[in-house]
XYZ file of N, CA and C in Angstrom:
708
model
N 0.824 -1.212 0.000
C 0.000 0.000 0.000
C 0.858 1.263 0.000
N 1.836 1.039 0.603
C 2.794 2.579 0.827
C 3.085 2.886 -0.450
N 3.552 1.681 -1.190
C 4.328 1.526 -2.586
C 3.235 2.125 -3.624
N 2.055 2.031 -3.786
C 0.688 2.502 -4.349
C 0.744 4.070 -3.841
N 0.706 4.180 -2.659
C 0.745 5.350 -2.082
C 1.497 6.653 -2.942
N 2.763 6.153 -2.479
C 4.091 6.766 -3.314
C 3.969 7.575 -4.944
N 3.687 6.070 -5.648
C 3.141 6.051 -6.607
C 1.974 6.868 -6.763
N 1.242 6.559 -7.072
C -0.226 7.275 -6.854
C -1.310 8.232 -6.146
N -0.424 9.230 -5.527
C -1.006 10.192 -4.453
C -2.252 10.718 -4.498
N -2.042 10.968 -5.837
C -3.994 11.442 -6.406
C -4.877 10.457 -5.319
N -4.802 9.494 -5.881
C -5.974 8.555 -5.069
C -5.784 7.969 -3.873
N -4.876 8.352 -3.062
C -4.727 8.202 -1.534
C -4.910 9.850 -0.766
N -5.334 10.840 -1.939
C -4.994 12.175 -1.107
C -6.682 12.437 0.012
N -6.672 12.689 0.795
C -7.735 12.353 1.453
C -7.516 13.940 2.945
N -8.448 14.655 2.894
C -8.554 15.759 3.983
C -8.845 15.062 5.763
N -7.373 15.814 6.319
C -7.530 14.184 7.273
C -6.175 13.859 7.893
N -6.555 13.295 8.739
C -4.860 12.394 9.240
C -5.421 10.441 9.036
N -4.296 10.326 8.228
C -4.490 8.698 7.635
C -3.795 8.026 8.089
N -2.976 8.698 9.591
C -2.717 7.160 10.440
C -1.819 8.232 11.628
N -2.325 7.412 13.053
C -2.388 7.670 14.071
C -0.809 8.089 14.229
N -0.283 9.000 15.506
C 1.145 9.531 15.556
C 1.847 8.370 15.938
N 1.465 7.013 16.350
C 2.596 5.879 16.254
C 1.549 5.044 16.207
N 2.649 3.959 15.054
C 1.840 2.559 14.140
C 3.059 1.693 14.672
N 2.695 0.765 15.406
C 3.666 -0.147 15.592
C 4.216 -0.808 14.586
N 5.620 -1.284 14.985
C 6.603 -1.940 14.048
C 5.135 -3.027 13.031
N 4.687 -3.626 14.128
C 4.093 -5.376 13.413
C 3.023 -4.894 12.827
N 2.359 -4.042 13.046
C 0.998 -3.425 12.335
C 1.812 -2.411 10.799
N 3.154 -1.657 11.298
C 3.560 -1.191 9.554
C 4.000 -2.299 8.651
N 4.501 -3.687 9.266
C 4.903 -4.518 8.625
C 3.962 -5.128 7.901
N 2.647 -5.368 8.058
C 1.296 -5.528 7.727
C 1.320 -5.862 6.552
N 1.132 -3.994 6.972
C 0.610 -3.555 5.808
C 1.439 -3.359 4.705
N 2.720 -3.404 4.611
C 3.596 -3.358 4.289
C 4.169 -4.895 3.090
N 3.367 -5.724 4.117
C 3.512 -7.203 3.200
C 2.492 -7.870 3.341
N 0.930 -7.532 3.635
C -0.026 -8.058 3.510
C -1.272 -7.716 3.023
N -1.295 -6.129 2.581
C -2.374 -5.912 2.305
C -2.931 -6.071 0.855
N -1.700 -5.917 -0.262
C -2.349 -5.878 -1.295
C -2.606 -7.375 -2.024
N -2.462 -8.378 -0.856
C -2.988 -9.559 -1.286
C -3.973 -9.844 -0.806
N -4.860 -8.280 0.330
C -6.064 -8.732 0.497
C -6.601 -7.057 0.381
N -6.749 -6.910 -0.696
C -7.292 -5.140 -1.332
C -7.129 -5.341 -2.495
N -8.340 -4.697 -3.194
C -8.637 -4.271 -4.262
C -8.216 -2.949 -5.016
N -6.847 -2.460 -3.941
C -6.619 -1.021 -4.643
C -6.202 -0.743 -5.787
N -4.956 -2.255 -6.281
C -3.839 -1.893 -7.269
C -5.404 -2.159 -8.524
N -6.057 -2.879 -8.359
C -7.222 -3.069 -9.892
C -7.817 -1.998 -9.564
N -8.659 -0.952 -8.541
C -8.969 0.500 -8.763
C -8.429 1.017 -9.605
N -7.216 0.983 -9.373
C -5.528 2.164 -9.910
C -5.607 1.492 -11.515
N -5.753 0.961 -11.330
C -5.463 0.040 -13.072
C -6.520 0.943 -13.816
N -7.970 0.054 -13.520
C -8.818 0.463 -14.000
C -8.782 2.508 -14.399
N -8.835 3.002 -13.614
C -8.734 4.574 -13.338
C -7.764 4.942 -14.413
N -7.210 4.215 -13.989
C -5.733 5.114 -14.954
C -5.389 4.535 -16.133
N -6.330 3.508 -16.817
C -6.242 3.108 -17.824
C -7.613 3.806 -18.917
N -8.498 4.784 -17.740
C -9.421 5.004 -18.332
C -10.397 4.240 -18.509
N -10.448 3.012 -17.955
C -11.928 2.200 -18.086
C -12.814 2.735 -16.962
N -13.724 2.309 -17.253
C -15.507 2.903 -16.613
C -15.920 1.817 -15.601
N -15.521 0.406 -15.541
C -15.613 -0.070 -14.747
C -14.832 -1.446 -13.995
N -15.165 -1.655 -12.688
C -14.837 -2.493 -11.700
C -15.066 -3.504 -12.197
N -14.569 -4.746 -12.513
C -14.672 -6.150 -12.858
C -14.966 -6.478 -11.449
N -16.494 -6.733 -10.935
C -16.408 -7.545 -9.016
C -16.718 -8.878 -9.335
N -15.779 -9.777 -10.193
C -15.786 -11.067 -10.419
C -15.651 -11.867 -8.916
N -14.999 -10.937 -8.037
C -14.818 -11.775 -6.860
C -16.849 -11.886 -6.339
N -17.142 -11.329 -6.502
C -19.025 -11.474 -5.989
C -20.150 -12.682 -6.426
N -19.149 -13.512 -7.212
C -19.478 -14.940 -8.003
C -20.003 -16.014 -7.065
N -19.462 -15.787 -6.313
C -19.559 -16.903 -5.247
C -20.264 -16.587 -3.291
N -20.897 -15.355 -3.812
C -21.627 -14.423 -2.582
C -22.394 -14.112 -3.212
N -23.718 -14.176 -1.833
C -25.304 -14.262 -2.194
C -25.280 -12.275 -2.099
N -24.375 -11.373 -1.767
C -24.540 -9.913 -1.258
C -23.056 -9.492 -1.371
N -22.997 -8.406 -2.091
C -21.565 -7.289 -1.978
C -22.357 -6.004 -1.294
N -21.379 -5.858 -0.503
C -21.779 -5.102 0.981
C -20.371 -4.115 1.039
N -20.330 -2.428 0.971
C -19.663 -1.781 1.118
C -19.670 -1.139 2.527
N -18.395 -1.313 3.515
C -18.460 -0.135 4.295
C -17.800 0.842 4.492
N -18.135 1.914 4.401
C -16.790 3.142 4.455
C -16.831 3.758 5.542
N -15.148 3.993 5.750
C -14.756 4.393 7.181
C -15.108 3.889 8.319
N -15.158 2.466 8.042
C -15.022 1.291 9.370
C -14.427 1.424 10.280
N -13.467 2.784 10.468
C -12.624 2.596 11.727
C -11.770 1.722 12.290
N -12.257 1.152 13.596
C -11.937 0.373 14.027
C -12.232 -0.937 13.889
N -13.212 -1.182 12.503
C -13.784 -2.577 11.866
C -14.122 -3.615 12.727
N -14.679 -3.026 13.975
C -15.484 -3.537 14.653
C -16.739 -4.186 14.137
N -17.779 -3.530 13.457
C -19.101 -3.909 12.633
C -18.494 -4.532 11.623
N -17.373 -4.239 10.773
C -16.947 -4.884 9.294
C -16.839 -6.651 9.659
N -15.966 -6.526 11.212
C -16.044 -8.115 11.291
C -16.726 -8.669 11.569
N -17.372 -8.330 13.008
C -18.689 -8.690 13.163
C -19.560 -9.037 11.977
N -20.048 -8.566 10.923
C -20.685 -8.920 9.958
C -20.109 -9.677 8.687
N -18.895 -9.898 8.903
C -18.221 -10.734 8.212
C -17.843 -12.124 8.999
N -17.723 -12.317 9.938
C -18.110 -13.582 10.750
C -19.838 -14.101 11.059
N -20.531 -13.299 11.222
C -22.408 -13.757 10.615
C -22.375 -13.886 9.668
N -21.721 -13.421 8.705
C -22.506 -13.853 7.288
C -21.094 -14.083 6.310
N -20.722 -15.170 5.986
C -19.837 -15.531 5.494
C -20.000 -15.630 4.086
N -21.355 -15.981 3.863
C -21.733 -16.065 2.600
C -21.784 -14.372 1.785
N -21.369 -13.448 2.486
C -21.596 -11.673 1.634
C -20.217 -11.353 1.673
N -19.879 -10.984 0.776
C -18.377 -10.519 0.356
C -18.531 -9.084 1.095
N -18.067 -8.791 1.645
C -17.595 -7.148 2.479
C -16.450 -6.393 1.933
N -16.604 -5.615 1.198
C -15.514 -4.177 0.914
C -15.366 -3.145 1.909
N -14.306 -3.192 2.724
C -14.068 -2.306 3.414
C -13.037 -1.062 2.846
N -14.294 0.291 3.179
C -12.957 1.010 2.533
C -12.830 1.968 3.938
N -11.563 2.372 3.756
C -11.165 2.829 4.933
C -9.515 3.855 4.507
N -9.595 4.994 5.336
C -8.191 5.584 4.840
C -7.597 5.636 5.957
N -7.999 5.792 7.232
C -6.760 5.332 8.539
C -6.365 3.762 8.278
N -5.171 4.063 8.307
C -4.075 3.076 8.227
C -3.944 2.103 9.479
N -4.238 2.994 10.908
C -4.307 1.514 11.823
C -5.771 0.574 11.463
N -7.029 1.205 11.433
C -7.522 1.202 11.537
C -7.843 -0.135 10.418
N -7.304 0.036 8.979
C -7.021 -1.009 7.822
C -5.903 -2.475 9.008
N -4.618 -1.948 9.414
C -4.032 -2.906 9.876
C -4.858 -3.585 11.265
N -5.695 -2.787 11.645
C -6.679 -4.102 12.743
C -7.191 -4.653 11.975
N -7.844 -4.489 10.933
C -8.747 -5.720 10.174
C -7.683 -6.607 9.483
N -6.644 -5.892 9.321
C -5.701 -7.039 8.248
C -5.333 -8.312 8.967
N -4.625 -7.475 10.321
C -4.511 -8.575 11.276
C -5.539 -9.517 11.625
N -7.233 -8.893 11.336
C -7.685 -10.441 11.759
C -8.081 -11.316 10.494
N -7.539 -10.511 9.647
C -8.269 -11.274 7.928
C -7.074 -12.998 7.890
N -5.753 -12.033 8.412
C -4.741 -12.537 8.184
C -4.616 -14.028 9.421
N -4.967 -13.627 10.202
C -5.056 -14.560 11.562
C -6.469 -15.851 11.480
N -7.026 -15.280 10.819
C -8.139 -16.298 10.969
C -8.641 -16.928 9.433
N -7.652 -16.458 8.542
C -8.024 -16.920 7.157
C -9.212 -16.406 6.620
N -9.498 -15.297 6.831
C -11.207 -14.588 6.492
C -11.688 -14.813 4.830
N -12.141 -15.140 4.148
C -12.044 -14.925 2.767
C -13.506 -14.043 2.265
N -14.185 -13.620 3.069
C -15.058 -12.606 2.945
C -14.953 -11.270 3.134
N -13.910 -10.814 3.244
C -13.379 -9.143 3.099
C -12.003 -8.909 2.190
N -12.825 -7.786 1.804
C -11.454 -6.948 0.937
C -11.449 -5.714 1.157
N -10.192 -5.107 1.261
C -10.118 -4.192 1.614
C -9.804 -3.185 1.009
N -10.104 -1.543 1.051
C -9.317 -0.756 -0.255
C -9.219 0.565 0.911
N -8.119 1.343 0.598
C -7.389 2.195 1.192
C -7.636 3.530 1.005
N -8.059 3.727 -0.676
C -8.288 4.795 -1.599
C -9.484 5.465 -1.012
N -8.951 7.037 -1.457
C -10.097 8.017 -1.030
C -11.394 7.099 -1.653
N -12.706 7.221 -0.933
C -13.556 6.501 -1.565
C -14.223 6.931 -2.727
N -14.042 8.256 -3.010
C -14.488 8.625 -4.585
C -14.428 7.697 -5.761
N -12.779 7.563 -5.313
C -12.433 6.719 -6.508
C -12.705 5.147 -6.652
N -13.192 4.326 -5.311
C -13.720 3.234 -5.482
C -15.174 3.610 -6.043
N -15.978 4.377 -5.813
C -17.199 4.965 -6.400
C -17.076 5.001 -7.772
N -16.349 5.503 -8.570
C -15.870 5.715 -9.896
C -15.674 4.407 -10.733
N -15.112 3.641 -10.099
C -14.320 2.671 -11.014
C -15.599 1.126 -10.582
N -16.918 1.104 -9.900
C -17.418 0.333 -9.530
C -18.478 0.677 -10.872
N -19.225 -0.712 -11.467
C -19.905 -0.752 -12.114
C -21.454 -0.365 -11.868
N -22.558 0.221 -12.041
C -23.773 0.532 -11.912
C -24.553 -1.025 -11.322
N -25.469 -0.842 -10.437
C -25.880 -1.933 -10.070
C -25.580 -3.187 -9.738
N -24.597 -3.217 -9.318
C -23.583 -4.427 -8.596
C -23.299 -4.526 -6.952
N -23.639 -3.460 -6.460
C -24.142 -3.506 -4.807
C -25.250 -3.544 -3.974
N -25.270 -4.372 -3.053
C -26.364 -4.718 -2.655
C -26.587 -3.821 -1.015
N -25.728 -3.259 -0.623
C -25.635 -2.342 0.593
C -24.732 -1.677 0.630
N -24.591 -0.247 0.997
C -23.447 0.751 1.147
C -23.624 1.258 2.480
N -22.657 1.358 3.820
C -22.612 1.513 5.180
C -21.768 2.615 5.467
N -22.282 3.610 5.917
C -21.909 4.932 6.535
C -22.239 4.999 7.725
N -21.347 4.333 8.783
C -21.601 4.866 10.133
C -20.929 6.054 10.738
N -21.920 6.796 10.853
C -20.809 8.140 11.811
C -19.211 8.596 10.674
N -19.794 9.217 9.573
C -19.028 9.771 8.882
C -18.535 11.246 9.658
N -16.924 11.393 9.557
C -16.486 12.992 9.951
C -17.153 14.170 9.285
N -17.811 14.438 10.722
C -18.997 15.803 10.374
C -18.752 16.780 9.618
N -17.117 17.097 9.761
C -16.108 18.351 9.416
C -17.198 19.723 10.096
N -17.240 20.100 11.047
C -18.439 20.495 11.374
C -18.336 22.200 11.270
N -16.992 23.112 10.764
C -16.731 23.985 10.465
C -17.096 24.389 9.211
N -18.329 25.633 8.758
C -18.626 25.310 7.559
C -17.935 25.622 6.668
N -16.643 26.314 6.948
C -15.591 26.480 5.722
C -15.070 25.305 5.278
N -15.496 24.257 6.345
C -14.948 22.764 5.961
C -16.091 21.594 5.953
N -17.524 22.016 5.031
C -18.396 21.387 5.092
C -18.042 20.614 3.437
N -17.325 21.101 2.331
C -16.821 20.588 1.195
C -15.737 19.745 1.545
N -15.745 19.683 2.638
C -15.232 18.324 2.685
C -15.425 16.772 3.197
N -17.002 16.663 3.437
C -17.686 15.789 4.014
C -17.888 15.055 3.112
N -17.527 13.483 3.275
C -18.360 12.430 2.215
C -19.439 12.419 1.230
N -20.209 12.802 2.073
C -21.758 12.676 1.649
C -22.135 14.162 0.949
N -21.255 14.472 0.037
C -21.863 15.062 -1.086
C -22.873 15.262 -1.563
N -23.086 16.137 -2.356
C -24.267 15.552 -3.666
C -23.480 14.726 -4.611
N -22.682 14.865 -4.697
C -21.790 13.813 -6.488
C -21.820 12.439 -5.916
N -21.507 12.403 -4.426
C -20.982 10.887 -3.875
C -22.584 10.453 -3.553
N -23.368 11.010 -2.863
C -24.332 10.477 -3.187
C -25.371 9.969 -4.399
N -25.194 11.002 -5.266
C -25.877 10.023 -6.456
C -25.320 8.882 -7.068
N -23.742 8.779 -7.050
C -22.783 7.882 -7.447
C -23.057 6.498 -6.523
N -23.376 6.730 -5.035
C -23.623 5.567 -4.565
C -24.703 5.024 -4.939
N -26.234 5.983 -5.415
C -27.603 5.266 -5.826
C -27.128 4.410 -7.037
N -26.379 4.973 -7.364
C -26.102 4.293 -8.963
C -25.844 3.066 -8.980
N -25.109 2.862 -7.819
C -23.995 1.727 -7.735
C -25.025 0.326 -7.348
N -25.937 0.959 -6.429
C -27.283 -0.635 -6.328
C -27.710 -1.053 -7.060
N -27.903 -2.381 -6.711
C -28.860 -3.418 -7.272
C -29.937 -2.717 -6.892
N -31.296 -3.624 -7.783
C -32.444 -2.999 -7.459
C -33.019 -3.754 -5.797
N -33.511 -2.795 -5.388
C -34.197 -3.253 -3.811
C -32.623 -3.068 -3.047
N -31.012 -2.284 -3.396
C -30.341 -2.007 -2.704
C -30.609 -1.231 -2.098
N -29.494 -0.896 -1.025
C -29.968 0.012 0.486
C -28.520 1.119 0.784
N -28.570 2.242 0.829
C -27.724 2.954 1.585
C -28.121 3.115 2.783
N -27.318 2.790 4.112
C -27.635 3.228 5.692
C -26.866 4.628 5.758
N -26.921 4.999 6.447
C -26.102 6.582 6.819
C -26.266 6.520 8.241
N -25.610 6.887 9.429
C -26.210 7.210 10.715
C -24.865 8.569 10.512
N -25.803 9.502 11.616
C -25.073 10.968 11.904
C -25.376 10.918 13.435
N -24.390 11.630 14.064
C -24.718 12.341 15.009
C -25.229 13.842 15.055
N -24.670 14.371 14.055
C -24.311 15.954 13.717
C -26.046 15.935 13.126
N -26.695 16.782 13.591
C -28.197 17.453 13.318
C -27.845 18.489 11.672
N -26.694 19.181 11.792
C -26.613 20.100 10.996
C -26.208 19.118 9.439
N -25.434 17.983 9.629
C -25.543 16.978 8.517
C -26.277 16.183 8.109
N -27.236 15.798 8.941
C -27.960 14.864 8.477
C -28.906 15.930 7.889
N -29.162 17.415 8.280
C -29.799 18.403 7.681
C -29.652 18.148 6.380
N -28.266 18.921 5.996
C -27.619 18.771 4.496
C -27.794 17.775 3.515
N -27.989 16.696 4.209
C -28.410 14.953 3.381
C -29.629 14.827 3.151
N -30.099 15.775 3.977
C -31.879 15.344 3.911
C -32.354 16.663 3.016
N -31.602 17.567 2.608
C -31.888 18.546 1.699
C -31.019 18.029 0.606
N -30.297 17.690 0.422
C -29.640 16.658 -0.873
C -30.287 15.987 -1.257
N -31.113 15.085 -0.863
C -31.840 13.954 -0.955
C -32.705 14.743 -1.776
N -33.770 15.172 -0.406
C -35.222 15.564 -0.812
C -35.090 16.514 -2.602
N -33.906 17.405 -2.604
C -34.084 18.010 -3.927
C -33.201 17.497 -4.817
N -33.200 16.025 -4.823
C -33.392 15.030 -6.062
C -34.227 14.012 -6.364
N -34.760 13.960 -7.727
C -35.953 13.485 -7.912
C -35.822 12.182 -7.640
N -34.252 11.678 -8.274
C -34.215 10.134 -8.258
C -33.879 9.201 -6.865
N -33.843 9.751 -6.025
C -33.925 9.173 -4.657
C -35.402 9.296 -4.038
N -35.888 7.700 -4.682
C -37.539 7.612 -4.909
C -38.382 7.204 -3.423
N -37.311 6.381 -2.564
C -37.865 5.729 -1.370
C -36.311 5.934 -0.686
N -37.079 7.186 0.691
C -35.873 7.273 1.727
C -36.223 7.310 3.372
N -35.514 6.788 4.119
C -36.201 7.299 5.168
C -35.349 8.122 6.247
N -35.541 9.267 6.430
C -34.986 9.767 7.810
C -35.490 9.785 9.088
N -34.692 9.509 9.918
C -35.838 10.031 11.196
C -34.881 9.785 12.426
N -34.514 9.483 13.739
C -33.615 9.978 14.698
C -33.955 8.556 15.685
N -32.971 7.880 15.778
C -32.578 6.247 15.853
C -33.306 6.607 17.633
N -33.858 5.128 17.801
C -34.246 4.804 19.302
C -33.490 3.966 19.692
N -32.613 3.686 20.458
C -32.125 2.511 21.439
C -32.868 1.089 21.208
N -33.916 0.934 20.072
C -34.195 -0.206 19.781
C -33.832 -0.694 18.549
N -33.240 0.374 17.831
C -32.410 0.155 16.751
C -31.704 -0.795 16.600
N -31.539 -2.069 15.496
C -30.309 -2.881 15.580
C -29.184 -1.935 15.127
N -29.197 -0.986 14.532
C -27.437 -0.056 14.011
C -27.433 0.636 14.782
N -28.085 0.795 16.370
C -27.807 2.108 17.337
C -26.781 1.217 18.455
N -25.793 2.286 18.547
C -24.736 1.977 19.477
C -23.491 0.984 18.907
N -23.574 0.800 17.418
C -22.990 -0.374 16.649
C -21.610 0.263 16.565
N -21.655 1.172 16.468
C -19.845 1.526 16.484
C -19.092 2.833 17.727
N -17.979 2.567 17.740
C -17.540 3.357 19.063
C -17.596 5.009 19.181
N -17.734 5.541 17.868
C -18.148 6.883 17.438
C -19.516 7.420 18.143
N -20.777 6.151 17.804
C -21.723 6.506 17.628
C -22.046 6.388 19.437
N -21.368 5.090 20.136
C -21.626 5.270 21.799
C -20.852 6.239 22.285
N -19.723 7.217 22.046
C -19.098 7.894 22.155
C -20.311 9.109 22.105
N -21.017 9.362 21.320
C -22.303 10.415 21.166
C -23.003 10.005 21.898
N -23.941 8.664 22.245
C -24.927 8.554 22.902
C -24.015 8.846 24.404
N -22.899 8.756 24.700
C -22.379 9.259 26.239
C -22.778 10.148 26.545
N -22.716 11.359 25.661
C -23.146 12.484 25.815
C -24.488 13.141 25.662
N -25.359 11.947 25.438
C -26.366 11.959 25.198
C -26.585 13.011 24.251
N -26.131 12.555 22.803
C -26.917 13.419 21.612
C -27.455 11.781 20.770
N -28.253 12.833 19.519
C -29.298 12.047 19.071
C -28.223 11.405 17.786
N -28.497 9.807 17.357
C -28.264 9.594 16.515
C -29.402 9.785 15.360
N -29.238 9.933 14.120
C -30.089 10.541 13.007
C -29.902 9.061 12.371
N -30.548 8.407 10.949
C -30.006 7.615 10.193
C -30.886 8.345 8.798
N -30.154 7.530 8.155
C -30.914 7.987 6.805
C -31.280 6.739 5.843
N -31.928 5.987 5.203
C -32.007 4.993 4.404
C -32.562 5.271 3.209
N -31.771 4.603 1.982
C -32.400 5.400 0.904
C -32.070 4.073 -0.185
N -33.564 3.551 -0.476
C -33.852 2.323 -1.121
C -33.721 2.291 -2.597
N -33.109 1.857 -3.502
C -33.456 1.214 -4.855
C -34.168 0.615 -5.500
N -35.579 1.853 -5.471
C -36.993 0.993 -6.300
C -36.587 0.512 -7.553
């Protein structure tokens, strides 16, 4: 990945710190000699820079569901749902670097063959993925950037969002959860003033939620008792 990195800055450049002020020796070694035999970055990079339009997900042949999550963090939920359901191929994309080497370490430790992983700003996995070939896209607790001189720099766009509708199968699902009131604002005025996001739902998660409290971001908010928001937005 460093070696991609190096190489290819465009598509690792990301607004952000992409790995914590110390990465231990065995976690840089990792990644260092294990990841790109379990990531999909160097065929992104191919594809992109060869100018093709799309993702070959030949690996999805043999899985009943391709399931994206971005900014897994601490890939707490990524494994968790990759040990229940063995049968759904999981793309984890993720640009903190420890955060990639905790999952590598357990892909690597337990022989996982239901995750792959990609490193790249996620635009560009968006780009190079074919129309209707995903069956779920997972946004938990995306960085609010909550300064509005630094609201162009939040995921959840308008470009990245229509790019993700694109990307479902029909009856696919985008989840979103926010903490931030003032973003899930922005998403829900993104949404609402586009026509083609036909079936969505917003509304402000209860503690009976199965995705409430699912990642350490989001109990980190409920400590403080603020509201989680979600957003779901279906592929009629």
């Amino acid at each position: 990945m460093f070696e991609l990195n190096n190489k290819f800055p465009e598509y690792y450049r990301f607004h952000g710190r992409r790995i914590s002020k110390k990465i231990s020796v065995a976690n840089n070694n990792l990644i260092k000699n294990k990841f790109e035999q379990y990531s999909i970055d160097r065929e992104v990079i191919n594809l992109l820079d060869n100018k093709k339009n799309n993702l070959d997900l030949s690996l999805n042949n043999n899985f009943k569901k391709v399931i994206i999550e971005v900014g897994f963090g601490n890939g707490e939920f990524l494994i968790h749902n990759a040990i229940t359901n063995p049968n759904f191929l999981y793309i984890g994309s993720e640009v903190y670097i420890n955060g990639l080497a905790k999952v590598l370490k357990f892909i690597t430790q337990f022989n996982i063959d239901n995750i792959k992983l990609c490193g790249l700003n996620f635009s560009y996995l968006l780009k190079s993925i074919k129309s209707e070939t995903i069956d779920e896209i997972i946004v938990i607790n995306p960085d609010p950037w909550p300064k509005k001189r630094h609201n162009k720099r939040r995921l959840l766009s308008h470009k990245n969002l229509v790019l993700m509708k694109k990307k479902l199968k029909k009856r696919g699902k985008i989840f979103i959860s926010t903490d931030s009131k003032n973003y899930f604002d922005d998403i829900k005025l993104i949404v609402n003033n586009e026509k083609q996001f036909d079936k969505v739902i917003f509304e402000c998660m209860s503690n009976l939620d199965n995705m409430y409290g699912i990642s350490k971001y989001q109990r980190k908010a409920i400590s403080i008792k603020k509201e989680i928001y979600k957003i779901e937005i279906t592929h009629n």
